[in-house]
């Protein structure tokens, strides 16, 4: 029987036509469900999958990695308004998070922090605090944060509180080293 000659009867051919129609719509539905908001291409994407494969492009949609693969394959996933980012051969490691950041402190004090990097003696370091004290408002803090170690000083020690010259009395100061405390 031919398709349509008897409404209640199916032939192998009609079943194949319906199955083919369903199959043709599946890739379209899958692609639209995975439309990328951004595609990073022309790079080295370290996937950290079971094979630790390296891909050349990455598709991102709704804040998640959709897929990795070739430049052409990932660009096909890009939506109309997708951001296309040429990595220029740079490496991307998805999921790597910095577990140690001082974003708030740095944002609040970066412009006024005293840097002890390169200070070879405690006197040099303390002179930097005194200099900063000349430009700070009374009641503000002078912060010496990270980037130094007592091993850099010729004295090979931290400053002793009781004997250290201080900035003006209206300018409090603090310095810290790693997580071992403040001095």
Tab-separated table of N, CA and C in Angstrom:
chain	number	residue	atom	x	y	z
A	1	UNK	N	0.822	-1.192	0.000
A	1	UNK	CA	0.000	0.000	0.000
A	1	UNK	C	0.860	1.247	0.000
A	2	UNK	N	0.349	2.265	-0.607
A	2	UNK	CA	1.059	3.526	-0.647
A	2	UNK	C	0.647	4.382	0.553
A	3	UNK	N	1.561	5.252	0.950
A	3	UNK	CA	1.296	6.163	2.057
A	3	UNK	C	0.080	7.011	1.720
A	4	UNK	N	-0.895	6.991	2.594
A	4	UNK	CA	-2.067	7.814	2.413
A	4	UNK	C	-3.239	7.114	1.741
A	5	UNK	N	-3.035	5.953	1.146
A	5	UNK	CA	-4.172	5.303	0.495
A	5	UNK	C	-5.100	4.674	1.513
A	6	UNK	N	-4.570	4.272	2.661
A	6	UNK	CA	-5.400	3.731	3.732
A	6	UNK	C	-4.881	4.344	5.023
A	7	UNK	N	-5.599	5.271	5.623
A	7	UNK	CA	-5.097	6.034	6.760
A	7	UNK	C	-4.641	5.180	7.942
A	8	UNK	N	-5.133	4.027	8.162
A	8	UNK	CA	-4.749	3.223	9.321
A	8	UNK	C	-3.612	2.271	9.062
A	9	UNK	N	-3.000	2.296	7.895
A	9	UNK	CA	-1.986	1.301	7.550
A	9	UNK	C	-0.630	1.971	7.315
A	10	UNK	N	0.448	1.368	7.894
A	10	UNK	CA	1.817	1.862	7.737
A	10	UNK	C	2.610	0.877	6.903
A	11	UNK	N	3.433	1.360	6.032
A	11	UNK	CA	4.336	0.494	5.278
A	11	UNK	C	5.747	0.730	5.787
A	12	UNK	N	6.664	-0.101	5.384
A	12	UNK	CA	8.066	0.091	5.766
A	12	UNK	C	8.574	1.437	5.251
A	13	UNK	N	8.134	1.763	4.040
A	13	UNK	CA	8.575	3.015	3.435
A	13	UNK	C	8.079	4.219	4.226
A	14	UNK	N	6.828	4.200	4.631
A	14	UNK	CA	6.285	5.332	5.382
A	14	UNK	C	6.951	5.437	6.746
A	15	UNK	N	7.262	4.316	7.356
A	15	UNK	CA	7.962	4.329	8.647
A	15	UNK	C	9.350	4.937	8.484
A	16	UNK	N	10.040	4.593	7.381
A	16	UNK	CA	11.364	5.149	7.122
A	16	UNK	C	11.304	6.651	6.876
A	17	UNK	N	10.271	7.089	6.173
A	17	UNK	CA	10.112	8.522	5.910
A	17	UNK	C	9.938	9.279	7.232
A	18	UNK	N	9.104	8.768	8.112
A	18	UNK	CA	8.870	9.407	9.416
A	18	UNK	C	10.153	9.384	10.251
A	19	UNK	N	10.846	8.243	10.286
A	19	UNK	CA	12.086	8.113	11.046
A	19	UNK	C	13.142	9.088	10.512
A	20	UNK	N	13.252	9.199	9.194
A	20	UNK	CA	14.208	10.130	8.594
A	20	UNK	C	13.865	11.566	8.977
A	21	UNK	N	12.581	11.888	8.977
A	21	UNK	CA	12.150	13.231	9.369
A	21	UNK	C	12.523	13.550	10.805
A	22	UNK	N	12.347	12.581	11.694
A	22	UNK	CA	12.712	12.773	13.100
A	22	UNK	C	14.219	12.961	13.217
A	23	UNK	N	14.987	12.137	12.530
A	23	UNK	CA	16.443	12.226	12.593
A	23	UNK	C	16.957	13.555	12.075
A	24	UNK	N	16.324	14.083	11.052
A	24	UNK	CA	16.755	15.365	10.498
A	24	UNK	C	16.508	16.518	11.460
A	25	UNK	N	15.506	16.407	12.300
A	25	UNK	CA	15.226	17.493	13.246
A	25	UNK	C	16.086	17.410	14.499
A	26	UNK	N	16.625	16.253	14.841
A	26	UNK	CA	17.413	16.116	16.064
A	26	UNK	C	18.655	16.997	16.091
A	27	UNK	N	19.501	16.990	15.066
A	27	UNK	CA	20.679	17.851	15.142
A	27	UNK	C	20.338	19.326	15.286
A	28	UNK	N	19.250	19.777	14.669
A	28	UNK	CA	18.841	21.173	14.780
A	28	UNK	C	18.444	21.490	16.215
A	29	UNK	N	17.689	20.617	16.840
A	29	UNK	CA	17.291	20.822	18.231
A	29	UNK	C	18.474	20.802	19.166
A	30	UNK	N	19.416	19.895	18.951
A	30	UNK	CA	20.598	19.800	19.794
A	30	UNK	C	21.457	21.045	19.642
A	31	UNK	N	21.637	21.496	18.410
A	31	UNK	CA	22.477	22.666	18.178
A	31	UNK	C	21.860	23.906	18.805
A	32	UNK	N	20.543	24.075	18.692
A	32	UNK	CA	19.928	25.269	19.252
A	32	UNK	C	19.922	25.226	20.773
A	33	UNK	N	19.895	24.025	21.357
A	33	UNK	CA	19.942	23.903	22.813
A	33	UNK	C	21.340	24.212	23.315
A	34	UNK	N	22.351	24.104	22.438
A	34	UNK	CA	23.732	24.352	22.834
A	34	UNK	C	24.315	25.558	22.111
A	35	UNK	N	23.554	26.602	21.972
A	35	UNK	CA	24.062	27.806	21.327
A	35	UNK	C	25.046	28.487	22.268
A	36	UNK	N	26.223	28.776	21.741
A	36	UNK	CA	27.283	29.375	22.552
A	36	UNK	C	27.134	30.890	22.611
A	37	UNK	N	27.383	31.431	23.810
A	37	UNK	CA	27.429	32.881	24.007
A	37	UNK	C	28.815	33.416	23.668
A	38	UNK	N	29.815	32.532	23.796
A	38	UNK	CA	31.200	32.911	23.513
A	38	UNK	C	31.947	31.698	22.982
A	39	UNK	N	32.860	31.968	22.065
A	39	UNK	CA	33.727	30.917	21.529
A	39	UNK	C	35.161	31.425	21.599
A	40	UNK	N	35.996	30.684	22.292
A	40	UNK	CA	37.419	30.972	22.351
A	40	UNK	C	38.066	30.058	21.330
A	41	UNK	N	38.801	30.605	20.375
A	41	UNK	CA	39.362	29.786	19.308
A	41	UNK	C	40.817	30.152	19.058
A	42	UNK	N	41.480	29.318	18.255
A	42	UNK	CA	42.871	29.532	17.882
A	42	UNK	C	43.773	29.513	19.113
A	43	UNK	N	43.508	28.546	20.002
A	43	UNK	CA	44.296	28.455	21.221
A	43	UNK	C	44.685	27.030	21.554
A	44	UNK	N	45.120	26.870	22.769
A	44	UNK	CA	45.456	25.569	23.324
A	44	UNK	C	44.553	25.381	24.540
A	45	UNK	N	43.501	24.580	24.395
A	45	UNK	CA	42.551	24.362	25.475
A	45	UNK	C	42.949	23.067	26.181
A	46	UNK	N	43.407	23.173	27.409
A	46	UNK	CA	43.760	21.990	28.193
A	46	UNK	C	42.486	21.508	28.862
A	47	UNK	N	41.947	20.391	28.388
A	47	UNK	CA	40.618	19.967	28.825
A	47	UNK	C	40.619	19.251	30.163
A	48	UNK	N	41.704	18.664	30.555
A	48	UNK	CA	41.800	17.882	31.776
A	48	UNK	C	40.728	16.780	31.783
A	49	UNK	N	40.427	16.254	30.594
A	49	UNK	CA	39.524	15.110	30.506
A	49	UNK	C	40.325	13.837	30.792
A	50	UNK	N	39.705	12.679	30.615
A	50	UNK	CA	40.386	11.422	30.972
A	50	UNK	C	41.667	11.209	30.170
A	51	UNK	N	41.741	11.794	28.969
A	51	UNK	CA	42.926	11.654	28.128
A	51	UNK	C	43.855	12.864	28.208
A	52	UNK	N	43.479	13.867	28.993
A	52	UNK	CA	44.212	15.133	29.061
A	52	UNK	C	44.462	15.686	27.657
A	53	UNK	N	43.399	15.684	26.845
A	53	UNK	CA	43.513	16.138	25.464
A	53	UNK	C	43.659	17.648	25.391
A	54	UNK	N	44.241	18.078	24.295
A	54	UNK	CA	44.405	19.504	24.018
A	54	UNK	C	43.580	19.812	22.780
A	55	UNK	N	42.674	20.773	22.902
A	55	UNK	CA	41.810	21.171	21.795
A	55	UNK	C	42.196	22.576	21.358
A	56	UNK	N	41.647	23.024	20.227
A	56	UNK	CA	41.992	24.354	19.751
A	56	UNK	C	40.916	25.403	20.011
A	57	UNK	N	39.725	24.964	20.444
A	57	UNK	CA	38.652	25.931	20.672
A	57	UNK	C	37.730	25.453	21.790
A	58	UNK	N	36.971	26.418	22.334
A	58	UNK	CA	36.089	26.169	23.465
A	58	UNK	C	34.808	26.969	23.261
A	59	UNK	N	33.661	26.324	23.445
A	59	UNK	CA	32.373	27.014	23.342
A	59	UNK	C	31.769	27.147	24.731
A	60	UNK	N	31.274	28.338	25.060
A	60	UNK	CA	30.697	28.629	26.366
A	60	UNK	C	29.274	29.121	26.157
A	61	UNK	N	28.338	28.572	26.927
A	61	UNK	CA	26.953	29.010	26.856
A	61	UNK	C	26.321	28.987	28.222
A	62	UNK	N	25.621	30.052	28.572
A	62	UNK	CA	24.937	30.160	29.861
A	62	UNK	C	25.897	29.933	31.026
A	63	UNK	N	27.126	30.439	30.899
A	63	UNK	CA	28.100	30.361	31.974
A	63	UNK	C	28.745	29.006	32.156
A	64	UNK	N	28.584	28.097	31.197
A	64	UNK	CA	29.167	26.764	31.312
A	64	UNK	C	29.886	26.399	30.024
A	65	UNK	N	30.872	25.517	30.158
A	65	UNK	CA	31.550	25.001	28.982
A	65	UNK	C	30.596	24.049	28.279
A	66	UNK	N	30.296	24.349	27.021
A	66	UNK	CA	29.417	23.483	26.237
A	66	UNK	C	30.198	22.370	25.562
A	67	UNK	N	31.329	22.732	24.973
A	67	UNK	CA	32.099	21.750	24.222
A	67	UNK	C	33.492	22.294	23.943
A	68	UNK	N	34.398	21.377	23.626
A	68	UNK	CA	35.719	21.736	23.137
A	68	UNK	C	35.936	20.988	21.839
A	69	UNK	N	36.778	21.513	20.983
A	69	UNK	CA	37.041	20.845	19.716
A	69	UNK	C	37.796	21.743	18.760
A	70	UNK	N	37.526	21.552	17.488
A	70	UNK	CA	38.205	22.342	16.460
A	70	UNK	C	37.613	23.745	16.390
A	71	UNK	N	38.378	24.646	15.798
A	71	UNK	CA	37.884	26.018	15.614
A	71	UNK	C	36.562	26.015	14.853
A	72	UNK	N	36.520	25.277	13.749
A	72	UNK	CA	35.326	25.263	12.900
A	72	UNK	C	34.120	24.696	13.638
A	73	UNK	N	34.312	23.600	14.355
A	73	UNK	CA	33.188	22.968	15.065
A	73	UNK	C	32.636	23.875	16.161
A	74	UNK	N	33.496	24.556	16.890
A	74	UNK	CA	33.031	25.417	17.978
A	74	UNK	C	32.384	26.688	17.435
A	75	UNK	N	32.879	27.211	16.316
A	75	UNK	CA	32.268	28.403	15.715
A	75	UNK	C	30.865	28.094	15.202
A	76	UNK	N	30.621	26.845	14.819
A	76	UNK	CA	29.279	26.449	14.374
A	76	UNK	C	28.276	26.525	15.523
A	77	UNK	N	28.747	26.422	16.762
A	77	UNK	CA	27.867	26.496	17.928
A	77	UNK	C	27.551	27.938	18.337
A	78	UNK	N	28.268	28.886	17.748
A	78	UNK	CA	28.114	30.292	18.139
A	78	UNK	C	26.746	30.830	17.748
A	79	UNK	N	26.093	31.493	18.697
A	79	UNK	CA	24.840	32.174	18.419
A	79	UNK	C	25.102	33.453	17.635
A	80	UNK	N	24.023	34.103	17.204
A	80	UNK	CA	24.141	35.325	16.405
A	80	UNK	C	24.923	36.429	17.119
A	81	UNK	N	24.761	36.523	18.416
A	81	UNK	CA	25.406	37.588	19.181
A	81	UNK	C	26.583	37.081	19.997
A	82	UNK	N	27.105	35.911	19.660
A	82	UNK	CA	28.206	35.313	20.415
A	82	UNK	C	29.470	36.152	20.286
A	83	UNK	N	30.227	36.171	21.363
A	83	UNK	CA	31.508	36.849	21.378
A	83	UNK	C	32.555	35.848	20.884
A	84	UNK	N	33.267	36.197	19.824
A	84	UNK	CA	34.317	35.342	19.277
A	84	UNK	C	35.658	35.906	19.748
A	85	UNK	N	36.408	35.090	20.473
A	85	UNK	CA	37.660	35.550	21.068
A	85	UNK	C	38.818	34.748	20.482
A	86	UNK	N	39.685	35.433	19.750
A	86	UNK	CA	40.868	34.806	19.161
A	86	UNK	C	41.956	34.762	20.226
A	87	UNK	N	42.331	33.566	20.636
A	87	UNK	CA	43.327	33.399	21.695
A	87	UNK	C	44.753	33.620	21.200
A	88	UNK	N	44.940	33.635	19.909
A	88	UNK	CA	46.274	33.888	19.377
A	88	UNK	C	47.301	32.877	19.855
A	89	UNK	N	46.873	31.620	20.030
A	89	UNK	CA	47.795	30.569	20.456
A	89	UNK	C	47.966	30.440	21.956
A	90	UNK	N	47.322	31.311	22.734
A	90	UNK	CA	47.477	31.244	24.192
A	90	UNK	C	46.758	30.025	24.764
A	91	UNK	N	47.105	29.663	25.984
A	91	UNK	CA	46.571	28.475	26.650
A	91	UNK	C	45.434	28.842	27.595
A	92	UNK	N	44.405	28.005	27.619
A	92	UNK	CA	43.268	28.173	28.523
A	92	UNK	C	43.135	26.893	29.341
A	93	UNK	N	42.970	27.071	30.649
A	93	UNK	CA	42.777	25.929	31.531
A	93	UNK	C	41.420	26.105	32.201
A	94	UNK	N	40.352	25.513	31.646
A	94	UNK	CA	39.022	25.676	32.249
A	94	UNK	C	38.982	25.118	33.667
A	95	UNK	N	38.324	25.845	34.545
A	95	UNK	CA	38.119	25.373	35.908
A	95	UNK	C	39.220	25.722	36.873
A	96	UNK	N	40.288	26.350	36.428
A	96	UNK	CA	41.363	26.721	37.333
A	96	UNK	C	40.940	27.962	38.107
A	97	UNK	N	40.977	27.881	39.423
A	97	UNK	CA	40.555	28.986	40.269
A	97	UNK	C	41.690	29.352	41.214
A	98	UNK	N	41.945	30.625	41.352
A	98	UNK	CA	42.955	31.085	42.289
A	98	UNK	C	42.376	30.979	43.690
A	99	UNK	N	42.961	30.157	44.516
A	99	UNK	CA	42.452	29.947	45.869
A	99	UNK	C	43.032	30.903	46.892
A	100	UNK	N	43.847	31.855	46.468
A	100	UNK	CA	44.465	32.771	47.415
A	100	UNK	C	44.533	34.154	46.765
A	101	UNK	N	43.598	34.995	47.122
A	101	UNK	CA	43.542	36.324	46.515
A	101	UNK	C	43.171	37.346	47.590
A	102	UNK	N	43.716	38.504	47.467
A	102	UNK	CA	43.452	39.580	48.430
A	102	UNK	C	42.721	40.709	47.721
A	103	UNK	N	41.674	40.364	46.992
A	103	UNK	CA	40.975	41.346	46.173
A	103	UNK	C	40.426	42.527	46.943
A	104	UNK	N	39.816	42.286	48.087
A	104	UNK	CA	39.208	43.388	48.842
A	104	UNK	C	40.282	44.290	49.423
A	105	UNK	N	41.280	43.682	50.097
A	105	UNK	CA	42.333	44.497	50.683
A	105	UNK	C	43.063	45.276	49.608
A	106	UNK	N	43.382	44.604	48.528
A	106	UNK	CA	44.117	45.278	47.464
A	106	UNK	C	43.305	46.427	46.880
A	107	UNK	N	42.022	46.223	46.726
A	107	UNK	CA	41.174	47.284	46.170
A	107	UNK	C	41.092	48.479	47.105
A	108	UNK	N	41.113	48.221	48.400
A	108	UNK	CA	40.965	49.306	49.367
A	108	UNK	C	42.268	50.038	49.652
A	109	UNK	N	43.412	49.330	49.570
A	109	UNK	CA	44.657	49.953	50.026
A	109	UNK	C	45.783	49.978	48.997
A	110	UNK	N	45.586	49.444	47.801
A	110	UNK	CA	46.685	49.327	46.852
A	110	UNK	C	47.370	50.665	46.592
A	111	UNK	N	46.598	51.698	46.434
A	111	UNK	CA	47.172	53.010	46.126
A	111	UNK	C	47.950	53.633	47.268
A	112	UNK	N	47.777	53.153	48.482
A	112	UNK	CA	48.466	53.740	49.631
A	112	UNK	C	49.393	52.750	50.334
A	113	UNK	N	49.461	51.507	49.869
A	113	UNK	CA	50.334	50.524	50.515
A	113	UNK	C	51.796	50.909	50.348
A	114	UNK	N	52.571	50.581	51.372
A	114	UNK	CA	54.011	50.773	51.312
A	114	UNK	C	54.609	49.453	50.856
A	115	UNK	N	55.455	49.523	49.862
A	115	UNK	CA	56.057	48.329	49.289
A	115	UNK	C	57.467	48.160	49.838
A	116	UNK	N	57.740	46.994	50.421
A	116	UNK	CA	59.068	46.719	50.966
A	116	UNK	C	59.914	45.868	50.026
A	117	UNK	N	59.414	45.605	48.840
A	117	UNK	CA	60.204	44.822	47.890
A	117	UNK	C	61.478	45.590	47.574
A	118	UNK	N	62.602	44.929	47.698
A	118	UNK	CA	63.887	45.552	47.403
A	118	UNK	C	64.511	46.280	48.580
A	119	UNK	N	63.804	46.408	49.704
A	119	UNK	CA	64.405	47.029	50.891
A	119	UNK	C	65.410	46.036	51.471
A	120	UNK	N	66.663	46.440	51.559
A	120	UNK	CA	67.717	45.505	51.972
A	120	UNK	C	67.996	45.507	53.464
A	121	UNK	N	67.479	46.508	54.183
A	121	UNK	CA	67.686	46.586	55.629
A	121	UNK	C	66.404	47.098	56.279
A	122	UNK	N	66.237	46.781	57.542
A	122	UNK	CA	65.051	47.255	58.271
A	122	UNK	C	64.966	48.772	58.240
A	123	UNK	N	66.113	49.455	58.345
A	123	UNK	CA	66.112	50.918	58.306
A	123	UNK	C	65.476	51.413	57.004
A	124	UNK	N	65.832	50.789	55.873
A	124	UNK	CA	65.249	51.184	54.580
A	124	UNK	C	63.733	50.982	54.596
A	125	UNK	N	63.293	49.850	55.118
A	125	UNK	CA	61.865	49.541	55.164
A	125	UNK	C	61.121	50.542	56.043
A	126	UNK	N	61.679	50.846	57.214
A	126	UNK	CA	61.039	51.790	58.132
A	126	UNK	C	61.051	53.213	57.571
A	127	UNK	N	62.093	53.557	56.821
A	127	UNK	CA	62.128	54.866	56.163
A	127	UNK	C	60.962	55.003	55.183
A	128	UNK	N	60.603	53.910	54.523
A	128	UNK	CA	59.474	53.949	53.588
A	128	UNK	C	58.166	54.222	54.341
A	129	UNK	N	58.031	53.680	55.535
A	129	UNK	CA	56.840	53.961	56.349
A	129	UNK	C	56.828	55.430	56.754
A	130	UNK	N	57.986	55.960	57.210
A	130	UNK	CA	58.060	57.373	57.605
A	130	UNK	C	57.684	58.290	56.441
A	131	UNK	N	58.189	57.976	55.239
A	131	UNK	CA	57.884	58.792	54.060
A	131	UNK	C	56.387	58.766	53.748
A	132	UNK	N	55.797	57.587	53.823
A	132	UNK	CA	54.355	57.467	53.562
A	132	UNK	C	53.560	58.240	54.601
A	133	UNK	N	54.043	58.270	55.837
A	133	UNK	CA	53.367	58.991	56.908
A	133	UNK	C	53.288	60.486	56.665
A	134	UNK	N	54.189	61.008	55.875
A	134	UNK	CA	54.193	62.444	55.583
A	134	UNK	C	53.050	62.840	54.647
A	135	UNK	N	52.544	61.879	53.877
A	135	UNK	CA	51.505	62.206	52.898
A	135	UNK	C	50.123	61.680	53.283
A	136	UNK	N	50.045	60.877	54.316
A	136	UNK	CA	48.758	60.299	54.724
A	136	UNK	C	47.977	61.267	55.599
A	137	UNK	N	46.660	61.138	55.559
A	137	UNK	CA	45.788	61.927	56.416
A	137	UNK	C	45.850	61.371	57.830
A	138	UNK	N	45.739	62.219	58.836
A	138	UNK	CA	45.700	61.719	60.219
A	138	UNK	C	44.555	60.717	60.398
A	139	UNK	N	44.855	59.629	61.070
A	139	UNK	CA	43.858	58.593	61.314
A	139	UNK	C	43.814	57.517	60.244
A	140	UNK	N	44.487	57.748	59.092
A	140	UNK	CA	44.515	56.713	58.057
A	140	UNK	C	45.579	55.671	58.398
A	141	UNK	N	45.511	54.539	57.747
A	141	UNK	CA	46.453	53.456	58.006
A	141	UNK	C	47.509	53.388	56.915
A	142	UNK	N	48.719	53.049	57.316
A	142	UNK	CA	49.780	52.728	56.373
A	142	UNK	C	49.904	51.210	56.411
A	143	UNK	N	49.745	50.581	55.264
A	143	UNK	CA	49.767	49.123	55.201
A	143	UNK	C	50.982	48.665	54.404
A	144	UNK	N	51.748	47.753	55.001
A	144	UNK	CA	52.813	47.046	54.302
A	144	UNK	C	52.305	45.621	54.193
A	145	UNK	N	51.930	45.223	52.995
A	145	UNK	CA	51.277	43.919	52.840
A	145	UNK	C	52.052	43.044	51.873
A	146	UNK	N	52.519	41.912	52.378
A	146	UNK	CA	53.136	40.897	51.533
A	146	UNK	C	54.280	41.389	50.673
A	147	UNK	N	54.854	40.461	49.928
A	147	UNK	CA	55.917	40.800	49.010
A	147	UNK	C	57.268	41.003	49.670
A	148	UNK	N	57.371	40.675	50.955
A	148	UNK	CA	58.650	40.808	51.630
A	148	UNK	C	58.822	39.674	52.635
A	149	UNK	N	60.032	39.481	53.059
A	149	UNK	CA	60.356	38.491	54.075
A	149	UNK	C	61.514	39.019	54.912
A	150	UNK	N	61.556	38.628	56.166
A	150	UNK	CA	62.662	39.106	57.014
A	150	UNK	C	64.017	38.632	56.487
A	151	UNK	N	64.019	37.589	55.673
A	151	UNK	CA	65.276	37.090	55.111
A	151	UNK	C	65.893	38.067	54.110
A	152	UNK	N	65.108	39.008	53.574
A	152	UNK	CA	65.661	39.960	52.613
A	152	UNK	C	66.475	41.039	53.311
A	153	UNK	N	66.207	41.268	54.603
A	153	UNK	CA	66.905	42.315	55.343
A	153	UNK	C	68.269	41.816	55.815
A	154	UNK	N	69.237	42.701	55.838
A	154	UNK	CA	70.583	42.320	56.302
A	154	UNK	C	70.543	41.833	57.748
A	155	UNK	N	69.546	42.309	58.520
A	155	UNK	CA	69.428	41.886	59.933
A	155	UNK	C	68.823	40.488	60.072
A	156	UNK	N	68.196	39.981	59.008
A	156	UNK	CA	67.547	38.650	58.986
A	156	UNK	C	66.516	38.496	60.113
A	157	UNK	N	65.756	39.538	60.361
A	157	UNK	CA	64.709	39.493	61.395
A	157	UNK	C	63.642	40.519	61.087
A	158	UNK	N	62.516	40.410	61.818
A	158	UNK	CA	61.456	41.413	61.741
A	158	UNK	C	61.831	42.581	62.625
A	159	UNK	N	61.106	43.664	62.435
A	159	UNK	CA	61.363	44.819	63.283
A	159	UNK	C	60.798	44.569	64.679
A	160	UNK	N	61.515	44.909	65.723
A	160	UNK	CA	60.958	44.804	67.084
A	160	UNK	C	60.052	46.009	67.337
A	161	UNK	N	58.873	45.780	67.874
A	161	UNK	CA	57.918	46.873	68.096
A	161	UNK	C	58.443	47.939	69.045
A	162	UNK	N	58.976	47.526	70.156
A	162	UNK	CA	59.330	48.473	71.209
A	162	UNK	C	60.415	49.445	70.771
A	163	UNK	N	61.370	49.014	69.951
A	163	UNK	CA	62.500	49.873	69.611
A	163	UNK	C	62.388	50.531	68.247
A	164	UNK	N	61.358	50.197	67.471
A	164	UNK	CA	61.271	50.731	66.110
A	164	UNK	C	60.810	52.169	66.097
A	165	UNK	N	61.462	52.989	65.280
A	165	UNK	CA	60.935	54.339	65.089
A	165	UNK	C	59.558	54.236	64.455
A	166	UNK	N	58.681	55.090	64.808
A	166	UNK	CA	57.294	55.038	64.331
A	166	UNK	C	57.019	56.211	63.385
A	167	UNK	N	55.980	56.055	62.562
A	167	UNK	CA	55.519	57.217	61.806
A	167	UNK	C	54.861	58.185	62.783
A	168	UNK	N	54.410	59.334	62.323
A	168	UNK	CA	53.760	60.276	63.250
A	168	UNK	C	52.660	59.581	64.057
A	169	UNK	N	52.431	59.980	65.294
A	169	UNK	CA	51.489	59.293	66.171
A	169	UNK	C	50.049	59.281	65.643
A	170	UNK	N	49.710	60.166	64.728
A	170	UNK	CA	48.348	60.180	64.182
A	170	UNK	C	48.186	59.218	63.010
A	171	UNK	N	49.277	58.533	62.624
A	171	UNK	CA	49.242	57.606	61.490
A	171	UNK	C	49.548	56.191	61.998
A	172	UNK	N	48.515	55.359	62.179
A	172	UNK	CA	48.785	53.975	62.562
A	172	UNK	C	49.420	53.231	61.390
A	173	UNK	N	50.219	52.200	61.675
A	173	UNK	CA	50.789	51.399	60.594
A	173	UNK	C	50.720	49.932	60.964
A	174	UNK	N	50.694	49.101	59.934
A	174	UNK	CA	50.717	47.656	60.145
A	174	UNK	C	51.505	47.020	59.030
A	175	UNK	N	52.172	45.938	59.352
A	175	UNK	CA	52.846	45.157	58.319
A	175	UNK	C	52.626	43.697	58.654
A	176	UNK	N	52.608	42.879	57.647
A	176	UNK	CA	52.367	41.460	57.901
A	176	UNK	C	53.317	40.623	57.072
A	177	UNK	N	53.480	39.386	57.507
A	177	UNK	CA	54.279	38.448	56.737
A	177	UNK	C	53.549	37.132	56.674
A	178	UNK	N	53.205	36.731	55.475
A	178	UNK	CA	52.519	35.461	55.225
A	178	UNK	C	51.359	35.307	56.195
A	179	UNK	N	51.201	34.113	56.761
A	179	UNK	CA	50.100	33.883	57.699
A	179	UNK	C	50.621	33.716	59.116
A	180	UNK	N	51.870	34.115	59.351
A	180	UNK	CA	52.472	33.904	60.665
A	180	UNK	C	52.140	35.016	61.650
A	181	UNK	N	51.463	36.049	61.189
A	181	UNK	CA	51.066	37.091	62.117
A	181	UNK	C	51.518	38.453	61.667
A	182	UNK	N	51.328	39.424	62.514
A	182	UNK	CA	51.688	40.803	62.203
A	182	UNK	C	52.845	41.232	63.057
A	183	UNK	N	53.569	42.178	62.571
A	183	UNK	CA	54.635	42.747	63.396
A	183	UNK	C	54.578	44.249	63.325
